[in-house]
Amino acid sequence: MNEIFKKKSNQSYDWFCGKKSSMNKWTFFEKKNIFLNQYEVYQTLFLPKKIKNLSSYHGIIFFSPSGAKSFFIKNRIQYNSKTEFFAIGKTTAKFVSKFLDKKIWIPDNPSLKEIFILIKKIFYF
């Protein structure tokens, strides 16, 4: 993000987010003198589902803290689980770590492509 906004100070941007959006980025933008117009365009609705045979899964991917929260409402990971856990980025991994005492794999860059490259590396190399 730093590279994108390196020369963009004194400009204004629109931030489309949900009601639960974590705005820990405000400080970054304020320091760069970048103004954000925040628009709440959706609300997060939790639809937790109990997953059967969870211990048979080789890996579980979390794409957001709210997705992880919904998952852990009805699911518990056994201490001796051999399942690998992945998070799209650091914020999601930090949230997931509240529920797990296991390594959470995070790609170097938070993108769908990068997380699948990481998963392939963990399972096939």
N, C-alpha and C. Protein backbone atom coordinates (compact mmCIF):
# COMPACT_ATOMS: atom_id res chain seq x y z
N MET A 1 0.83 -1.18 0.00
CA MET A 1 0.00 0.00 0.00
C MET A 1 0.88 1.25 0.00
N ASN A 2 1.98 1.17 0.67
CA ASN A 2 2.87 2.32 0.76
C ASN A 2 3.32 2.79 -0.62
N GLU A 3 3.65 1.83 -1.51
CA GLU A 3 4.10 2.18 -2.85
C GLU A 3 3.00 2.87 -3.65
N ILE A 4 1.77 2.39 -3.51
CA ILE A 4 0.64 2.93 -4.26
C ILE A 4 0.43 4.40 -3.92
N PHE A 5 0.52 4.74 -2.63
CA PHE A 5 0.20 6.10 -2.19
C PHE A 5 1.42 6.97 -1.93
N LYS A 6 2.60 6.50 -2.33
CA LYS A 6 3.84 7.22 -2.06
C LYS A 6 3.78 8.69 -2.50
N LYS A 7 3.26 8.94 -3.68
CA LYS A 7 3.23 10.30 -4.23
C LYS A 7 1.81 10.83 -4.31
N LYS A 8 0.92 10.33 -3.48
CA LYS A 8 -0.50 10.68 -3.59
C LYS A 8 -1.01 11.54 -2.44
N SER A 9 -0.13 12.20 -1.70
CA SER A 9 -0.61 13.01 -0.59
C SER A 9 -1.46 14.18 -1.09
N ASN A 10 -2.26 14.71 -0.18
CA ASN A 10 -3.17 15.82 -0.47
C ASN A 10 -4.24 15.46 -1.51
N GLN A 11 -4.56 14.17 -1.60
CA GLN A 11 -5.62 13.74 -2.50
C GLN A 11 -6.72 13.05 -1.70
N SER A 12 -7.86 12.87 -2.33
CA SER A 12 -9.01 12.27 -1.67
C SER A 12 -9.41 10.98 -2.39
N TYR A 13 -9.81 9.97 -1.60
CA TYR A 13 -10.22 8.68 -2.15
C TYR A 13 -11.50 8.22 -1.48
N ASP A 14 -12.23 7.36 -2.17
CA ASP A 14 -13.44 6.76 -1.61
C ASP A 14 -13.12 5.38 -1.06
N TRP A 15 -13.63 5.10 0.13
CA TRP A 15 -13.40 3.82 0.81
C TRP A 15 -14.77 3.16 0.99
N PHE A 16 -15.01 2.10 0.20
CA PHE A 16 -16.26 1.37 0.28
C PHE A 16 -16.03 0.17 1.19
N CYS A 17 -16.79 0.10 2.28
CA CYS A 17 -16.52 -0.93 3.28
C CYS A 17 -17.82 -1.38 3.93
N GLY A 18 -17.66 -2.37 4.80
CA GLY A 18 -18.79 -2.85 5.58
C GLY A 18 -18.81 -2.19 6.94
N LYS A 19 -19.88 -2.41 7.64
CA LYS A 19 -20.06 -1.82 8.96
C LYS A 19 -18.96 -2.28 9.93
N LYS A 20 -18.45 -3.50 9.75
CA LYS A 20 -17.43 -4.05 10.64
C LYS A 20 -16.01 -3.83 10.12
N SER A 21 -15.85 -3.02 9.11
CA SER A 21 -14.53 -2.81 8.53
C SER A 21 -13.55 -2.32 9.59
N SER A 22 -12.37 -2.93 9.61
CA SER A 22 -11.36 -2.47 10.56
C SER A 22 -10.58 -1.35 9.89
N MET A 23 -10.69 -0.19 10.41
CA MET A 23 -10.03 0.96 9.81
C MET A 23 -8.69 1.24 10.48
N ASN A 24 -7.89 0.19 10.65
CA ASN A 24 -6.57 0.40 11.23
C ASN A 24 -5.64 1.07 10.22
N LYS A 25 -6.13 1.34 9.04
CA LYS A 25 -5.33 2.02 8.03
C LYS A 25 -5.45 3.54 8.13
N TRP A 26 -6.38 4.04 8.93
CA TRP A 26 -6.58 5.50 9.03
C TRP A 26 -5.27 6.22 9.35
N THR A 27 -4.52 5.70 10.29
CA THR A 27 -3.27 6.35 10.71
C THR A 27 -2.32 6.50 9.52
N PHE A 28 -2.21 5.43 8.73
CA PHE A 28 -1.34 5.48 7.55
C PHE A 28 -1.75 6.62 6.63
N PHE A 29 -3.05 6.71 6.34
CA PHE A 29 -3.55 7.73 5.42
C PHE A 29 -3.41 9.13 6.01
N GLU A 30 -3.67 9.27 7.30
CA GLU A 30 -3.54 10.58 7.95
C GLU A 30 -2.10 11.08 7.87
N LYS A 31 -1.15 10.20 8.10
CA LYS A 31 0.26 10.59 8.03
C LYS A 31 0.65 11.06 6.64
N LYS A 32 0.01 10.49 5.62
CA LYS A 32 0.29 10.86 4.24
C LYS A 32 -0.56 12.04 3.77
N ASN A 33 -1.38 12.56 4.70
CA ASN A 33 -2.29 13.67 4.38
C ASN A 33 -3.23 13.29 3.22
N ILE A 34 -3.76 12.07 3.31
CA ILE A 34 -4.70 11.56 2.31
C ILE A 34 -6.07 11.47 2.97
N PHE A 35 -7.07 12.06 2.33
CA PHE A 35 -8.42 12.07 2.88
C PHE A 35 -9.23 10.92 2.30
N LEU A 36 -9.92 10.18 3.18
CA LEU A 36 -10.78 9.08 2.75
C LEU A 36 -12.24 9.41 3.02
N ASN A 37 -13.06 9.28 1.99
CA ASN A 37 -14.51 9.37 2.14
C ASN A 37 -15.00 7.95 2.40
N GLN A 38 -15.45 7.67 3.60
CA GLN A 38 -15.85 6.31 3.95
C GLN A 38 -17.35 6.12 3.68
N TYR A 39 -17.67 5.05 2.95
CA TYR A 39 -19.05 4.70 2.64
C TYR A 39 -19.32 3.27 3.11
N GLU A 40 -20.22 3.13 4.06
CA GLU A 40 -20.62 1.78 4.48
C GLU A 40 -21.64 1.27 3.48
N VAL A 41 -21.26 0.25 2.73
CA VAL A 41 -22.12 -0.24 1.66
C VAL A 41 -22.70 -1.63 1.92
N TYR A 42 -22.30 -2.25 3.03
CA TYR A 42 -22.88 -3.54 3.38
C TYR A 42 -22.74 -3.80 4.87
N GLN A 43 -23.55 -4.74 5.36
CA GLN A 43 -23.44 -5.21 6.74
C GLN A 43 -23.08 -6.68 6.71
N THR A 44 -22.23 -7.09 7.62
CA THR A 44 -21.84 -8.48 7.71
C THR A 44 -22.92 -9.26 8.44
N LEU A 45 -23.33 -10.36 7.85
CA LEU A 45 -24.32 -11.24 8.44
C LEU A 45 -23.66 -12.59 8.66
N PHE A 46 -23.61 -13.04 9.90
CA PHE A 46 -22.99 -14.33 10.20
C PHE A 46 -23.98 -15.46 9.96
N LEU A 47 -23.54 -16.47 9.21
CA LEU A 47 -24.34 -17.66 8.95
C LEU A 47 -23.51 -18.89 9.31
N PRO A 48 -23.23 -19.08 10.60
CA PRO A 48 -22.36 -20.17 11.01
C PRO A 48 -22.94 -21.54 10.67
N LYS A 49 -22.08 -22.43 10.22
CA LYS A 49 -22.46 -23.80 9.89
C LYS A 49 -21.51 -24.75 10.60
N LYS A 50 -22.05 -25.80 11.17
CA LYS A 50 -21.22 -26.84 11.78
C LYS A 50 -20.69 -27.73 10.66
N ILE A 51 -19.38 -27.88 10.59
CA ILE A 51 -18.75 -28.70 9.56
C ILE A 51 -18.52 -30.10 10.13
N LYS A 52 -19.04 -31.10 9.44
CA LYS A 52 -18.84 -32.49 9.87
C LYS A 52 -17.47 -32.97 9.43
N ASN A 53 -16.91 -33.87 10.21
CA ASN A 53 -15.61 -34.48 9.89
C ASN A 53 -14.51 -33.44 9.64
N LEU A 54 -14.50 -32.41 10.43
CA LEU A 54 -13.55 -31.32 10.26
C LEU A 54 -12.10 -31.81 10.30
N SER A 55 -11.84 -32.83 11.08
CA SER A 55 -10.47 -33.35 11.20
C SER A 55 -9.99 -34.03 9.91
N SER A 56 -10.89 -34.31 8.99
CA SER A 56 -10.49 -34.95 7.74
C SER A 56 -10.02 -33.92 6.69
N TYR A 57 -10.16 -32.64 6.99
CA TYR A 57 -9.75 -31.60 6.04
C TYR A 57 -8.23 -31.42 6.10
N HIS A 58 -7.61 -31.33 4.93
CA HIS A 58 -6.16 -31.10 4.87
C HIS A 58 -5.83 -29.64 5.17
N GLY A 59 -6.70 -28.75 4.75
CA GLY A 59 -6.45 -27.33 4.97
C GLY A 59 -7.73 -26.52 5.02
N ILE A 60 -7.68 -25.43 5.74
CA ILE A 60 -8.80 -24.50 5.83
C ILE A 60 -8.25 -23.10 5.58
N ILE A 61 -8.94 -22.36 4.71
CA ILE A 61 -8.51 -21.01 4.33
C ILE A 61 -9.49 -19.99 4.91
N PHE A 62 -8.95 -18.95 5.52
CA PHE A 62 -9.78 -17.85 6.04
C PHE A 62 -9.48 -16.60 5.22
N PHE A 63 -10.54 -15.96 4.73
CA PHE A 63 -10.38 -14.78 3.88
C PHE A 63 -10.71 -13.48 4.59
N SER A 64 -11.28 -13.56 5.80
CA SER A 64 -11.59 -12.33 6.54
C SER A 64 -11.79 -12.66 8.00
N PRO A 65 -11.59 -11.68 8.88
CA PRO A 65 -11.88 -11.91 10.30
C PRO A 65 -13.34 -12.28 10.53
N SER A 66 -14.25 -11.65 9.81
CA SER A 66 -15.67 -11.96 10.02
C SER A 66 -16.00 -13.37 9.54
N GLY A 67 -15.38 -13.82 8.47
CA GLY A 67 -15.56 -15.20 8.01
C GLY A 67 -15.04 -16.19 9.04
N ALA A 68 -13.89 -15.87 9.64
CA ALA A 68 -13.32 -16.72 10.68
C ALA A 68 -14.22 -16.74 11.91
N LYS A 69 -14.74 -15.58 12.28
CA LYS A 69 -15.63 -15.51 13.44
C LYS A 69 -16.85 -16.40 13.22
N SER A 70 -17.45 -16.31 12.04
CA SER A 70 -18.61 -17.13 11.73
C SER A 70 -18.26 -18.62 11.80
N PHE A 71 -17.10 -18.99 11.29
CA PHE A 71 -16.64 -20.38 11.32
C PHE A 71 -16.50 -20.89 12.75
N PHE A 72 -15.84 -20.11 13.61
CA PHE A 72 -15.55 -20.57 14.97
C PHE A 72 -16.75 -20.51 15.91
N ILE A 73 -17.85 -19.90 15.50
CA ILE A 73 -19.05 -19.91 16.33
C ILE A 73 -19.53 -21.35 16.54
N LYS A 74 -19.44 -22.18 15.50
CA LYS A 74 -19.95 -23.55 15.60
C LYS A 74 -18.89 -24.63 15.44
N ASN A 75 -17.65 -24.26 15.24
CA ASN A 75 -16.61 -25.25 14.99
C ASN A 75 -15.43 -25.07 15.94
N ARG A 76 -14.88 -26.18 16.38
CA ARG A 76 -13.70 -26.19 17.24
C ARG A 76 -12.65 -27.09 16.59
N ILE A 77 -11.41 -26.68 16.69
CA ILE A 77 -10.31 -27.46 16.13
C ILE A 77 -9.68 -28.28 17.26
N GLN A 78 -9.53 -29.57 17.02
CA GLN A 78 -8.92 -30.44 18.03
C GLN A 78 -7.44 -30.12 18.15
N TYR A 79 -6.93 -30.27 19.35
CA TYR A 79 -5.54 -29.96 19.65
C TYR A 79 -4.59 -30.74 18.73
N ASN A 80 -4.90 -31.99 18.47
CA ASN A 80 -4.01 -32.85 17.68
C ASN A 80 -4.33 -32.84 16.19
N SER A 81 -5.10 -31.88 15.74
CA SER A 81 -5.49 -31.79 14.33
C SER A 81 -4.27 -31.66 13.42
N LYS A 82 -4.29 -32.40 12.33
CA LYS A 82 -3.21 -32.31 11.34
C LYS A 82 -3.56 -31.33 10.21
N THR A 83 -4.68 -30.67 10.34
CA THR A 83 -5.13 -29.70 9.35
C THR A 83 -4.20 -28.49 9.33
N GLU A 84 -3.89 -28.00 8.13
CA GLU A 84 -3.11 -26.77 7.98
C GLU A 84 -4.09 -25.60 7.86
N PHE A 85 -3.70 -24.43 8.37
CA PHE A 85 -4.57 -23.26 8.36
C PHE A 85 -3.90 -22.11 7.62
N PHE A 86 -4.70 -21.44 6.80
CA PHE A 86 -4.21 -20.35 5.96
C PHE A 86 -5.08 -19.12 6.16
N ALA A 87 -4.46 -17.95 6.07
CA ALA A 87 -5.21 -16.69 6.14
C ALA A 87 -4.74 -15.81 5.00
N ILE A 88 -5.65 -15.06 4.43
CA ILE A 88 -5.36 -14.21 3.27
C ILE A 88 -4.35 -13.10 3.62
N GLY A 89 -4.34 -12.66 4.88
CA GLY A 89 -3.42 -11.60 5.28
C GLY A 89 -3.20 -11.57 6.78
N LYS A 90 -2.40 -10.63 7.23
CA LYS A 90 -2.00 -10.55 8.64
C LYS A 90 -3.16 -10.25 9.58
N THR A 91 -4.07 -9.38 9.18
CA THR A 91 -5.20 -9.04 10.05
C THR A 91 -6.08 -10.26 10.29
N THR A 92 -6.35 -11.00 9.23
CA THR A 92 -7.16 -12.22 9.36
C THR A 92 -6.41 -13.26 10.18
N ALA A 93 -5.12 -13.43 9.95
CA ALA A 93 -4.33 -14.40 10.71
C ALA A 93 -4.32 -14.05 12.20
N LYS A 94 -4.18 -12.79 12.51
CA LYS A 94 -4.18 -12.36 13.92
C LYS A 94 -5.50 -12.72 14.58
N PHE A 95 -6.61 -12.52 13.87
CA PHE A 95 -7.91 -12.86 14.42
C PHE A 95 -8.05 -14.37 14.60
N VAL A 96 -7.65 -15.14 13.60
CA VAL A 96 -7.75 -16.61 13.66
C VAL A 96 -6.91 -17.16 14.81
N SER A 97 -5.78 -16.53 15.08
CA SER A 97 -4.88 -17.01 16.15
C SER A 97 -5.53 -16.96 17.53
N LYS A 98 -6.61 -16.20 17.68
CA LYS A 98 -7.34 -16.18 18.95
C LYS A 98 -8.03 -17.51 19.22
N PHE A 99 -8.26 -18.28 18.17
CA PHE A 99 -8.99 -19.54 18.29
C PHE A 99 -8.11 -20.76 18.10
N LEU A 100 -6.90 -20.58 17.63
CA LEU A 100 -6.01 -21.69 17.31
C LEU A 100 -4.67 -21.54 18.01
N ASP A 101 -4.12 -22.66 18.39
CA ASP A 101 -2.76 -22.68 18.92
C ASP A 101 -1.90 -23.45 17.92
N LYS A 102 -2.00 -23.05 16.67
CA LYS A 102 -1.29 -23.71 15.58
C LYS A 102 -0.75 -22.65 14.64
N LYS A 103 0.19 -23.05 13.80
CA LYS A 103 0.74 -22.14 12.79
C LYS A 103 -0.36 -21.77 11.79
N ILE A 104 -0.39 -20.51 11.43
CA ILE A 104 -1.31 -20.03 10.39
C ILE A 104 -0.44 -19.50 9.25
N TRP A 105 -0.57 -20.11 8.10
CA TRP A 105 0.21 -19.73 6.93
C TRP A 105 -0.38 -18.47 6.30
N ILE A 106 0.50 -17.52 5.95
CA ILE A 106 0.07 -16.25 5.34
C ILE A 106 0.93 -16.00 4.10
N PRO A 107 0.32 -15.68 2.97
CA PRO A 107 1.14 -15.36 1.79
C PRO A 107 1.87 -14.03 1.98
N ASP A 108 2.96 -13.85 1.26
CA ASP A 108 3.72 -12.60 1.35
C ASP A 108 2.88 -11.40 0.92
N ASN A 109 2.04 -11.61 -0.07
CA ASN A 109 1.14 -10.56 -0.55
C ASN A 109 -0.29 -11.06 -0.44
N PRO A 110 -1.17 -10.29 0.18
CA PRO A 110 -2.55 -10.76 0.40
C PRO A 110 -3.40 -10.74 -0.88
N SER A 111 -3.37 -11.85 -1.60
CA SER A 111 -4.20 -11.97 -2.80
C SER A 111 -4.61 -13.43 -2.97
N LEU A 112 -5.66 -13.63 -3.71
CA LEU A 112 -6.15 -14.97 -3.97
C LEU A 112 -5.08 -15.81 -4.66
N LYS A 113 -4.43 -15.23 -5.65
CA LYS A 113 -3.38 -15.94 -6.38
C LYS A 113 -2.26 -16.37 -5.43
N GLU A 114 -1.80 -15.45 -4.59
CA GLU A 114 -0.69 -15.74 -3.68
C GLU A 114 -1.04 -16.80 -2.64
N ILE A 115 -2.27 -16.78 -2.15
CA ILE A 115 -2.62 -17.78 -1.14
C ILE A 115 -2.68 -19.17 -1.77
N PHE A 116 -3.12 -19.27 -3.03
CA PHE A 116 -3.14 -20.57 -3.69
C PHE A 116 -1.74 -21.05 -4.04
N ILE A 117 -0.85 -20.14 -4.37
CA ILE A 117 0.56 -20.51 -4.59
C ILE A 117 1.15 -21.05 -3.29
N LEU A 118 0.86 -20.40 -2.18
CA LEU A 118 1.35 -20.85 -0.88
C LEU A 118 0.80 -22.23 -0.53
N ILE A 119 -0.48 -22.43 -0.74
CA ILE A 119 -1.10 -23.73 -0.45
C ILE A 119 -0.45 -24.82 -1.28
N LYS A 120 -0.23 -24.54 -2.54
CA LYS A 120 0.42 -25.52 -3.42
C LYS A 120 1.82 -25.85 -2.91
N LYS A 121 2.54 -24.81 -2.47
CA LYS A 121 3.89 -25.01 -1.95
C LYS A 121 3.87 -25.88 -0.69
N ILE A 122 2.93 -25.63 0.21
CA ILE A 122 2.86 -26.38 1.47
C ILE A 122 2.50 -27.84 1.23
N PHE A 123 1.56 -28.09 0.35
CA PHE A 123 1.07 -29.45 0.16
C PHE A 123 1.80 -30.26 -0.90
N TYR A 124 2.45 -29.61 -1.86
CA TYR A 124 3.01 -30.36 -2.97
C TYR A 124 4.52 -30.25 -3.13
N PHE A 125 5.19 -29.45 -2.32
CA PHE A 125 6.64 -29.34 -2.46
C PHE A 125 7.34 -29.74 -1.20
